[in-house]
Structures are given as structure tokens and as C-alpha cells.
Amino acid sequence: SYGLSTDVDLKGYSNEGSAKVYYGLRDAIDMAKASGYDKIIVAPCHWNFDNLDTALRMKQLAKLPLTPKALMDNGTFEHTSCENASGTEVACDDAAAAAKITVAPSYSKLPEEFSTAYFVMLRGALERFGLYPQDENLETAAYRLITKNRGGLLFAGNPFSPLFRTSIVIPRDPYPGQPENLTPDNATAVNDPKNTKDCLWEDTEISIALRANPPDMQSGIKAAGPAVHFGPYRTLFNRDVTVRIPYRFFASLGKKVTPYIYNHVSGQWDALEGQRTAGGMLKFKTKVLGLFRAGVAE
């Protein structure tokens, strides 16, 4: 829902009639209460610091009590209050209390991390137009268009490439037409994270490339294979996709081989769960594309 939009904004560009095209924060709270939910968390998700927009204006528009200044002076921006069915603030132990509402803080003191997270998402969009960071040395090994409905396999088949047999398998759409064709009358809730409406969000050209100048792995971890770039960068999936990357057998002799994904925010490589397969390949599941590499603990 939109926290900083007025009723005029929520009616869309035409602004004809009284019907809203979008939902504001107060609309969402009232709908949750009407559905029987009595514990509500408001999570601001588009701001990189706590300022007057989230501390004051958003709460004014949604008719929520303001966070006491004494709390904000101490660095506490989250605030919990209770209200009755009509939206009037009441004590949480009041018999008329219909919902407890917590307004969470919004990326307090994390402007650099927030901006970095934006960068990696925007980068994936630019890759769709063939634009890559100038300081990265990428050598494409395979690419193909994979459709949402059919899914598919992308395989690096050049036996002279360091990425030979690197692959990604994307499941087909389990419910073609959903959620796109759902309406308020036939929509169903997604309660099982393993049974989502789709996997790939849209038809996408997926690529596999060798990163010749990857970031160093942090102390205590030794690279055991080439750095593999799967793109578009930070493409998200609603279901697990299966990835296989190569590892060097002798570099991992007698040691556990682990797949890692590079984390731009921390500047570190994050470990994933994986297993060795035949032919010096490391298999793992992921819901996001990025820069992967096999490693062993030193």
C-alpha cells in the first residue's frame, strides 16, 4: 500500500469518480481489521533513513498516533499502538481494542547499504539491454531465452571453456495464467511458500558468464573453482532453480566444497547449501541469480 499518497493520488491519473485505483496505508489497515487480523505490522520499505516522511507525514495520512519525541531522541523509531474497530486509539488492554499496530523503523542509519541494494537490482535491469559495469571482465559461455510457461535448461556446452557443463534449470510455470488472470472473485491466498503461483516472473534471456576478475574471497575461504556470473543479475524467482557450477577436484581434496554467492552489501561471499555431483560439479538451489563460486575452508 502507499503511505504518502492522498485520496486524490490513489484514484489514479483519471481521478474520475470516487473509486480508488490504489490502496493507501489506512485502507490496508482497515481491510486487515475487517478480515479479522488483530496484529498488524507496518513496514516502510522505500526509505533509506528515518525522517519526517515516515516519522510524521505517513502517520498523519493514515491516522496513526505519532511516535513520542522522547523515543525518537533515544533512537527508537518503532512504535506500537492499539485502536478500536472504527480506528480510534485506545489502550491495548481496553476491551474495545480491535488491533495492535506496530509501525516499524525504516532502514535507520543504513543509507549506503540501501543504495547498494538498489544498485544490484538496477544492474540486472541494465543487463537486459547489454550494459555491464566497465570494471568487470565477463566472458559469456551460454545464453538463451527461457519462457515463464515452459521453463528450461541453460547449459554451457563448450568443452574448452572453464565453465563447461555449468548449467541452470528453471521449472515451468505450475499455474499458467496465475496470478495474472486472477480477480477479486476467484483469487486464492498463497499460504505455502513451496506452492507459489509461478517461478520465473516473465520470459527472460538467461546468461552464464565467466567472471575473470572476481572479488577476493574473505579470509578463511579459498576459491576452489571459477567465478560464475548468472544473469540478469539479481533476477528473482518464486521457486527454487537448480544451478551447477564447476569446482577443482585437487583444490578440494579431502575438504568440504561449498557454493558461495557474492554479497555486495557486506562485500563478503555468503555460503549456500550444496552437494557434489559427478564430473567435478557442485549442485545447489537458489531463488536469485548472481555471482557464484565454489570454495573450501582453509
mmCIF file of C-alpha atoms in Angstrom:
data_model
loop_
_atom_site.group_PDB
_atom_site.id
_atom_site.type_symbol
_atom_site.label_atom_id
_atom_site.label_comp_id
_atom_site.label_asym_id
_atom_site.label_seq_id
_atom_site.Cartn_x
_atom_site.Cartn_y
_atom_site.Cartn_z
ATOM 1 C CA SER A 1 0.000 0.000 0.000
ATOM 2 C CA TYR A 2 1.032 3.640 -0.340
ATOM 3 C CA GLY A 3 1.905 5.526 2.833
ATOM 4 C CA LEU A 4 2.432 9.034 1.475
ATOM 5 C CA SER A 5 -0.424 9.321 -1.026
ATOM 6 C CA THR A 6 -3.643 11.266 -0.567
ATOM 7 C CA ASP A 7 -7.080 10.125 -1.727
ATOM 8 C CA VAL A 8 -6.633 12.182 -4.891
ATOM 9 C CA ASP A 9 -3.385 10.336 -5.726
ATOM 10 C CA LEU A 10 -4.958 6.955 -5.001
ATOM 11 C CA LYS A 11 -7.626 7.477 -7.660
ATOM 12 C CA GLY A 12 -5.037 7.273 -10.413
ATOM 13 C CA TYR A 13 -4.385 9.559 -13.353
ATOM 14 C CA SER A 14 -8.001 9.948 -14.477
ATOM 15 C CA ASN A 15 -9.247 10.840 -10.974
ATOM 16 C CA GLU A 16 -12.774 10.222 -12.227
ATOM 17 C CA GLY A 17 -15.490 9.221 -9.806
ATOM 18 C CA SER A 18 -14.865 8.203 -6.231
ATOM 19 C CA ALA A 19 -13.321 4.752 -6.699
ATOM 20 C CA LYS A 20 -9.683 4.307 -5.731
ATOM 21 C CA VAL A 21 -7.258 2.609 -8.088
ATOM 22 C CA TYR A 22 -4.627 2.103 -5.370
ATOM 23 C CA TYR A 23 -4.762 1.405 -1.646
ATOM 24 C CA GLY A 24 -3.387 3.720 0.995
ATOM 25 C CA LEU A 25 -1.984 2.587 4.319
ATOM 26 C CA ARG A 26 -5.226 3.318 6.180
ATOM 27 C CA ASP A 27 -7.146 1.294 3.563
ATOM 28 C CA ALA A 28 -4.837 -1.672 4.148
ATOM 29 C CA ILE A 29 -5.179 -1.456 7.928
ATOM 30 C CA ASP A 30 -8.968 -1.269 7.737
ATOM 31 C CA MET A 31 -9.118 -4.239 5.334
ATOM 32 C CA ALA A 32 -6.879 -6.283 7.645
ATOM 33 C CA LYS A 33 -9.094 -5.500 10.619
ATOM 34 C CA ALA A 34 -12.229 -6.339 8.639
ATOM 35 C CA SER A 35 -10.644 -9.706 7.771
ATOM 36 C CA GLY A 36 -10.152 -10.472 11.460
ATOM 37 C CA TYR A 37 -6.449 -9.698 11.823
ATOM 38 C CA ASP A 38 -5.696 -8.141 15.193
ATOM 39 C CA LYS A 39 -1.881 -7.866 14.964
ATOM 40 C CA ILE A 40 -0.578 -5.647 12.184
ATOM 41 C CA ILE A 41 2.976 -4.587 11.299
ATOM 42 C CA VAL A 42 3.548 -1.584 9.044
ATOM 43 C CA ALA A 43 6.949 -1.967 7.382
ATOM 44 C CA PRO A 44 8.096 1.139 5.454
ATOM 45 C CA CYS A 45 10.090 -0.291 2.569
ATOM 46 C CA HIS A 46 11.056 2.593 0.300
ATOM 47 C CA TRP A 47 13.020 4.962 2.525
ATOM 48 C CA ASN A 48 16.690 4.954 3.445
ATOM 49 C CA PHE A 49 16.505 6.829 6.763
ATOM 50 C CA ASP A 50 14.013 7.844 9.430
ATOM 51 C CA ASN A 51 12.824 11.326 8.519
ATOM 52 C CA LEU A 52 9.677 13.409 8.707
ATOM 53 C CA ASP A 53 8.067 11.418 5.892
ATOM 54 C CA THR A 54 7.939 8.212 7.908
ATOM 55 C CA ALA A 55 8.004 9.681 11.425
ATOM 56 C CA LEU A 56 5.255 12.226 10.833
ATOM 57 C CA ARG A 57 3.560 12.580 7.436
ATOM 58 C CA MET A 58 2.815 8.890 6.818
ATOM 59 C CA LYS A 59 1.213 8.542 10.242
ATOM 60 C CA GLN A 60 -0.833 11.690 9.791
ATOM 61 C CA LEU A 61 -2.276 10.462 6.488
ATOM 62 C CA ALA A 62 -3.042 7.013 7.939
ATOM 63 C CA LYS A 63 -4.494 8.461 11.157
ATOM 64 C CA LEU A 64 -1.926 6.678 13.327
ATOM 65 C CA PRO A 65 -0.502 8.104 16.575
ATOM 66 C CA LEU A 66 2.911 9.742 16.286
ATOM 67 C CA THR A 67 5.976 8.208 17.869
ATOM 68 C CA PRO A 68 6.736 10.165 21.064
ATOM 69 C CA LYS A 69 9.623 12.578 20.562
ATOM 70 C CA ALA A 70 11.395 11.216 23.643
ATOM 71 C CA LEU A 71 11.644 7.817 21.960
ATOM 72 C CA MET A 72 12.984 9.254 18.718
ATOM 73 C CA ASP A 73 15.555 11.299 20.624
ATOM 74 C CA ASN A 74 16.812 7.997 22.029
ATOM 75 C CA GLY A 75 16.985 6.434 18.560
ATOM 76 C CA THR A 76 13.791 4.374 18.880
ATOM 77 C CA PHE A 77 11.586 4.866 15.834
ATOM 78 C CA GLU A 78 9.273 1.856 16.019
ATOM 79 C CA HIS A 79 6.011 2.466 17.836
ATOM 80 C CA THR A 80 3.079 0.239 18.850
ATOM 81 C CA SER A 81 -0.467 1.397 19.468
ATOM 82 C CA CYS A 82 -3.947 -0.116 19.595
ATOM 83 C CA GLU A 83 -7.214 1.035 18.093
ATOM 84 C CA ASN A 84 -10.862 0.021 18.096
ATOM 85 C CA ALA A 85 -12.940 -1.100 15.130
ATOM 86 C CA SER A 86 -13.597 2.465 14.000
ATOM 87 C CA GLY A 87 -9.901 3.432 14.107
ATOM 88 C CA THR A 88 -9.848 5.433 17.336
ATOM 89 C CA GLU A 89 -6.760 4.909 19.501
ATOM 90 C CA VAL A 90 -7.459 3.002 22.729
ATOM 91 C CA ALA A 91 -5.337 1.343 25.399
ATOM 92 C CA CYS A 92 -4.135 -2.098 24.358
ATOM 93 C CA ASP A 93 -5.784 -3.670 27.406
ATOM 94 C CA ASP A 94 -9.105 -1.993 26.566
ATOM 95 C CA ALA A 95 -11.887 -4.450 25.771
ATOM 96 C CA ALA A 96 -12.702 -2.416 22.667
ATOM 97 C CA ALA A 97 -9.189 -2.821 21.212
ATOM 98 C CA ALA A 98 -9.598 -4.414 17.775
ATOM 99 C CA ALA A 99 -5.988 -4.379 16.570
ATOM 100 C CA LYS A 100 -2.446 -3.839 17.802
ATOM 101 C CA ILE A 101 -0.472 -1.922 15.170
ATOM 102 C CA THR A 102 3.315 -1.649 15.133
ATOM 103 C CA VAL A 103 4.911 0.834 12.751
ATOM 104 C CA ALA A 104 8.460 -0.387 12.151
ATOM 105 C CA PRO A 105 11.500 1.848 11.521
ATOM 106 C CA SER A 106 12.774 2.317 8.000
ATOM 107 C CA TYR A 107 16.379 1.409 7.294
ATOM 108 C CA SER A 108 17.714 3.531 10.130
ATOM 109 C CA LYS A 109 21.290 4.689 9.571
ATOM 110 C CA LEU A 110 21.724 2.397 6.543
ATOM 111 C CA PRO A 111 21.876 4.782 3.557
ATOM 112 C CA GLU A 112 24.940 3.160 1.966
ATOM 113 C CA GLU A 113 23.587 -0.371 2.327
ATOM 114 C CA PHE A 114 20.200 0.747 0.998
ATOM 115 C CA SER A 115 21.797 2.414 -2.025
ATOM 116 C CA THR A 116 23.938 -0.660 -2.711
ATOM 117 C CA ALA A 117 20.853 -2.881 -2.664
ATOM 118 C CA TYR A 118 19.229 -0.549 -5.185
ATOM 119 C CA PHE A 119 22.341 -0.727 -7.360
ATOM 120 C CA VAL A 120 22.337 -4.510 -7.684
ATOM 121 C CA MET A 121 18.654 -4.546 -8.651
ATOM 122 C CA LEU A 122 19.050 -1.748 -11.219
ATOM 123 C CA ARG A 123 22.107 -3.502 -12.600
ATOM 124 C CA GLY A 124 20.031 -6.553 -13.510
ATOM 125 C CA ALA A 125 17.641 -4.352 -15.484
ATOM 126 C CA LEU A 126 20.545 -2.753 -17.386
ATOM 127 C CA GLU A 127 21.968 -6.182 -18.250
ATOM 128 C CA ARG A 128 18.816 -6.869 -20.238
ATOM 129 C CA PHE A 129 19.975 -4.081 -22.560
ATOM 130 C CA GLY A 130 23.523 -5.432 -22.791
ATOM 131 C CA LEU A 131 25.018 -2.908 -20.362
ATOM 132 C CA TYR A 132 27.538 -4.169 -17.788
ATOM 133 C CA PRO A 133 29.875 -2.499 -15.266
ATOM 134 C CA GLN A 134 33.022 -1.385 -17.063
ATOM 135 C CA ASP A 135 35.336 -2.751 -14.377
ATOM 136 C CA GLU A 136 34.092 -6.345 -14.698
ATOM 137 C CA ASN A 137 35.684 -8.799 -17.100
ATOM 138 C CA LEU A 138 32.883 -11.132 -18.224
ATOM 139 C CA GLU A 139 33.172 -13.852 -20.878
ATOM 140 C CA THR A 140 29.771 -15.197 -21.931
ATOM 141 C CA ALA A 141 29.603 -19.007 -22.039
ATOM 142 C CA ALA A 142 25.895 -19.525 -22.804
ATOM 143 C CA TYR A 143 22.620 -17.649 -23.101
ATOM 144 C CA ARG A 144 19.058 -18.332 -24.245
ATOM 145 C CA LEU A 145 15.532 -17.053 -23.816
ATOM 146 C CA ILE A 146 13.658 -19.086 -21.203
ATOM 147 C CA THR A 147 9.918 -18.622 -21.126
ATOM 148 C CA LYS A 148 7.906 -18.406 -17.966
ATOM 149 C CA ASN A 149 5.374 -21.046 -19.011
ATOM 150 C CA ARG A 150 7.823 -23.711 -20.215
ATOM 151 C CA GLY A 151 10.899 -23.072 -18.069
ATOM 152 C CA GLY A 152 14.020 -24.777 -19.343
ATOM 153 C CA LEU A 153 17.703 -25.656 -19.166
ATOM 154 C CA LEU A 154 20.669 -23.408 -19.976
ATOM 155 C CA PHE A 155 23.909 -25.374 -20.429
ATOM 156 C CA ALA A 156 27.492 -24.280 -21.154
ATOM 157 C CA GLY A 157 28.479 -26.823 -23.788
ATOM 158 C CA ASN A 158 31.926 -25.654 -24.921
ATOM 159 C CA PRO A 159 34.391 -28.334 -23.706
ATOM 160 C CA PHE A 160 37.263 -25.810 -23.911
ATOM 161 C CA SER A 161 35.571 -23.328 -21.559
ATOM 162 C CA PRO A 162 36.368 -23.263 -17.820
ATOM 163 C CA LEU A 163 32.582 -23.291 -17.367
ATOM 164 C CA PHE A 164 31.973 -26.496 -19.355
ATOM 165 C CA ARG A 165 28.786 -28.208 -18.079
ATOM 166 C CA THR A 166 27.792 -25.237 -15.911
ATOM 167 C CA SER A 167 24.002 -25.111 -16.008
ATOM 168 C CA ILE A 168 20.766 -23.754 -14.595
ATOM 169 C CA VAL A 169 17.376 -25.475 -14.645
ATOM 170 C CA ILE A 170 14.290 -23.270 -14.238
ATOM 171 C CA PRO A 171 10.971 -25.038 -13.502
ATOM 172 C CA ARG A 172 7.991 -24.378 -15.733
ATOM 173 C CA ASP A 173 5.072 -22.274 -14.568
ATOM 174 C CA PRO A 174 2.964 -24.589 -12.364
ATOM 175 C CA TYR A 175 -0.183 -22.474 -12.790
ATOM 176 C CA PRO A 176 -0.231 -20.833 -16.247
ATOM 177 C CA GLY A 177 -2.328 -17.683 -16.188
ATOM 178 C CA GLN A 178 -1.992 -17.196 -12.446
ATOM 179 C CA PRO A 179 -1.734 -14.781 -10.800
ATOM 180 C CA GLU A 180 -2.172 -12.586 -13.900
ATOM 181 C CA ASN A 181 -5.737 -13.679 -14.627
ATOM 182 C CA LEU A 182 -6.971 -13.824 -11.053
ATOM 183 C CA THR A 183 -9.739 -11.465 -9.995
ATOM 184 C CA PRO A 184 -11.014 -10.438 -6.565
ATOM 185 C CA ASP A 185 -13.723 -13.077 -7.022
ATOM 186 C CA ASN A 186 -11.520 -16.100 -7.748
ATOM 187 C CA ALA A 187 -8.197 -15.139 -6.122
ATOM 188 C CA THR A 188 -6.701 -17.563 -3.602
ATOM 189 C CA ALA A 189 -4.132 -16.896 -0.905
ATOM 190 C CA VAL A 190 -0.612 -18.265 -1.220
ATOM 191 C CA ASN A 191 -0.086 -19.928 2.162
ATOM 192 C CA ASP A 192 2.548 -22.481 1.141
ATOM 193 C CA PRO A 193 5.890 -20.931 0.104
ATOM 194 C CA LYS A 194 6.670 -24.132 -1.833
ATOM 195 C CA ASN A 195 3.469 -23.847 -3.841
ATOM 196 C CA THR A 196 3.721 -20.378 -5.362
ATOM 197 C CA LYS A 197 1.732 -19.252 -8.390
ATOM 198 C CA ASP A 198 4.805 -19.123 -10.625
ATOM 199 C CA CYS A 199 8.597 -19.494 -10.710
ATOM 200 C CA LEU A 200 10.049 -17.161 -13.343
ATOM 201 C CA TRP A 201 8.301 -13.797 -13.290
ATOM 202 C CA GLU A 202 8.437 -13.246 -17.067
ATOM 203 C CA ASP A 203 10.136 -14.540 -20.217
ATOM 204 C CA THR A 204 13.817 -13.708 -19.713
ATOM 205 C CA GLU A 205 17.089 -14.205 -21.571
ATOM 206 C CA ILE A 206 19.254 -16.015 -19.019
ATOM 207 C CA SER A 207 23.052 -15.970 -19.359
ATOM 208 C CA ILE A 208 26.080 -17.753 -17.940
ATOM 209 C CA ALA A 209 29.456 -15.977 -17.988
ATOM 210 C CA LEU A 210 32.948 -16.384 -16.561
ATOM 211 C CA ARG A 211 33.991 -13.509 -14.287
ATOM 212 C CA ALA A 212 37.724 -13.224 -14.847
ATOM 213 C CA ASN A 213 38.313 -10.596 -12.127
ATOM 214 C CA PRO A 214 36.000 -11.550 -9.233
ATOM 215 C CA PRO A 215 36.160 -10.035 -5.743
ATOM 216 C CA ASP A 216 38.541 -11.874 -3.425
ATOM 217 C CA MET A 217 37.026 -14.403 -1.071
ATOM 218 C CA GLN A 218 37.256 -13.401 2.560
ATOM 219 C CA SER A 219 39.872 -14.702 4.993
ATOM 220 C CA GLY A 220 39.384 -18.356 5.851
ATOM 221 C CA ILE A 221 37.876 -19.327 2.489
ATOM 222 C CA LYS A 222 39.869 -20.467 -0.534
ATOM 223 C CA ALA A 223 38.447 -20.403 -4.054
ATOM 224 C CA ALA A 224 38.021 -23.898 -5.476
ATOM 225 C CA GLY A 225 36.602 -23.060 -8.883
ATOM 226 C CA PRO A 226 35.919 -20.257 -11.358
ATOM 227 C CA ALA A 227 33.603 -17.357 -10.530
ATOM 228 C CA VAL A 228 30.363 -17.803 -12.467
ATOM 229 C CA HIS A 229 28.068 -14.896 -13.310
ATOM 230 C CA PHE A 230 24.422 -15.847 -13.832
ATOM 231 C CA GLY A 231 22.333 -13.056 -15.281
ATOM 232 C CA PRO A 232 20.418 -10.880 -15.481
ATOM 233 C CA TYR A 233 21.975 -10.013 -12.158
ATOM 234 C CA ARG A 234 19.719 -10.484 -9.119
ATOM 235 C CA THR A 235 16.885 -11.954 -11.157
ATOM 236 C CA LEU A 236 14.395 -13.275 -8.605
ATOM 237 C CA PHE A 237 12.381 -16.491 -8.734
ATOM 238 C CA ASN A 238 9.342 -17.541 -6.739
ATOM 239 C CA ARG A 239 10.554 -21.156 -6.658
ATOM 240 C CA ASP A 240 13.941 -22.826 -6.381
ATOM 241 C CA VAL A 241 16.019 -23.122 -9.531
ATOM 242 C CA THR A 242 18.837 -25.677 -9.742
ATOM 243 C CA VAL A 243 22.368 -24.480 -10.508
ATOM 244 C CA ARG A 244 25.540 -26.461 -11.207
ATOM 245 C CA ILE A 245 28.978 -24.830 -11.178
ATOM 246 C CA PRO A 246 32.413 -26.453 -11.549
ATOM 247 C CA TYR A 247 34.972 -26.945 -8.815
ATOM 248 C CA ARG A 248 38.590 -28.059 -8.995
ATOM 249 C CA PHE A 249 38.931 -31.574 -7.657
ATOM 250 C CA PHE A 250 42.519 -31.292 -6.395
ATOM 251 C CA ALA A 251 41.894 -27.892 -4.748
ATOM 252 C CA SER A 252 39.181 -29.523 -2.665
ATOM 253 C CA LEU A 253 40.788 -32.876 -1.999
ATOM 254 C CA GLY A 254 39.737 -34.082 1.457
ATOM 255 C CA LYS A 255 37.726 -30.934 2.138
ATOM 256 C CA LYS A 256 34.066 -29.948 2.005
ATOM 257 C CA VAL A 257 33.236 -27.903 -1.075
ATOM 258 C CA THR A 258 30.661 -25.159 -0.535
ATOM 259 C CA PRO A 259 28.913 -22.893 -3.067
ATOM 260 C CA TYR A 260 29.079 -19.163 -2.303
ATOM 261 C CA ILE A 261 27.216 -16.127 -3.632
ATOM 262 C CA TYR A 262 28.772 -12.658 -3.570
ATOM 263 C CA ASN A 263 27.001 -10.138 -1.307
ATOM 264 C CA HIS A 264 27.515 -6.562 -2.471
ATOM 265 C CA VAL A 265 26.182 -5.026 0.727
ATOM 266 C CA SER A 266 28.629 -6.837 3.028
ATOM 267 C CA GLY A 267 31.413 -7.220 0.472
ATOM 268 C CA GLN A 268 31.630 -10.878 1.509
ATOM 269 C CA TRP A 269 30.797 -14.262 -0.009
ATOM 270 C CA ASP A 270 27.776 -15.929 1.634
ATOM 271 C CA ALA A 271 27.716 -19.720 1.950
ATOM 272 C CA LEU A 272 24.893 -21.787 0.430
ATOM 273 C CA GLU A 273 23.883 -25.424 0.848
ATOM 274 C CA GLY A 274 25.225 -27.627 -1.934
ATOM 275 C CA GLN A 275 26.342 -31.115 -2.879
ATOM 276 C CA ARG A 276 28.973 -32.575 -5.161
ATOM 277 C CA THR A 277 27.861 -34.347 -8.317
ATOM 278 C CA ALA A 278 29.727 -36.396 -10.903
ATOM 279 C CA GLY A 279 32.351 -34.751 -13.042
ATOM 280 C CA GLY A 280 33.551 -32.092 -10.628
ATOM 281 C CA MET A 281 30.293 -30.163 -10.418
ATOM 282 C CA LEU A 282 28.650 -28.552 -7.392
ATOM 283 C CA LYS A 283 24.843 -28.542 -7.313
ATOM 284 C CA PHE A 284 22.673 -26.176 -5.265
ATOM 285 C CA LYS A 285 19.280 -24.453 -5.161
ATOM 286 C CA THR A 286 18.687 -20.695 -5.280
ATOM 287 C CA LYS A 287 15.895 -18.170 -5.788
ATOM 288 C CA VAL A 288 18.177 -15.395 -7.009
ATOM 289 C CA LEU A 289 20.874 -15.070 -9.659
ATOM 290 C CA GLY A 290 24.254 -13.500 -9.045
ATOM 291 C CA LEU A 291 27.962 -14.267 -8.861
ATOM 292 C CA PHE A 292 28.647 -17.790 -7.579
ATOM 293 C CA ARG A 293 31.854 -19.647 -6.780
ATOM 294 C CA ALA A 294 32.931 -22.893 -5.150
ATOM 295 C CA GLY A 295 35.134 -22.566 -2.076
ATOM 296 C CA VAL A 296 36.674 -24.555 0.754
ATOM 297 C CA ALA A 297 37.545 -23.611 4.311
ATOM 298 C CA GLU A 298 41.289 -23.052 4.678
#
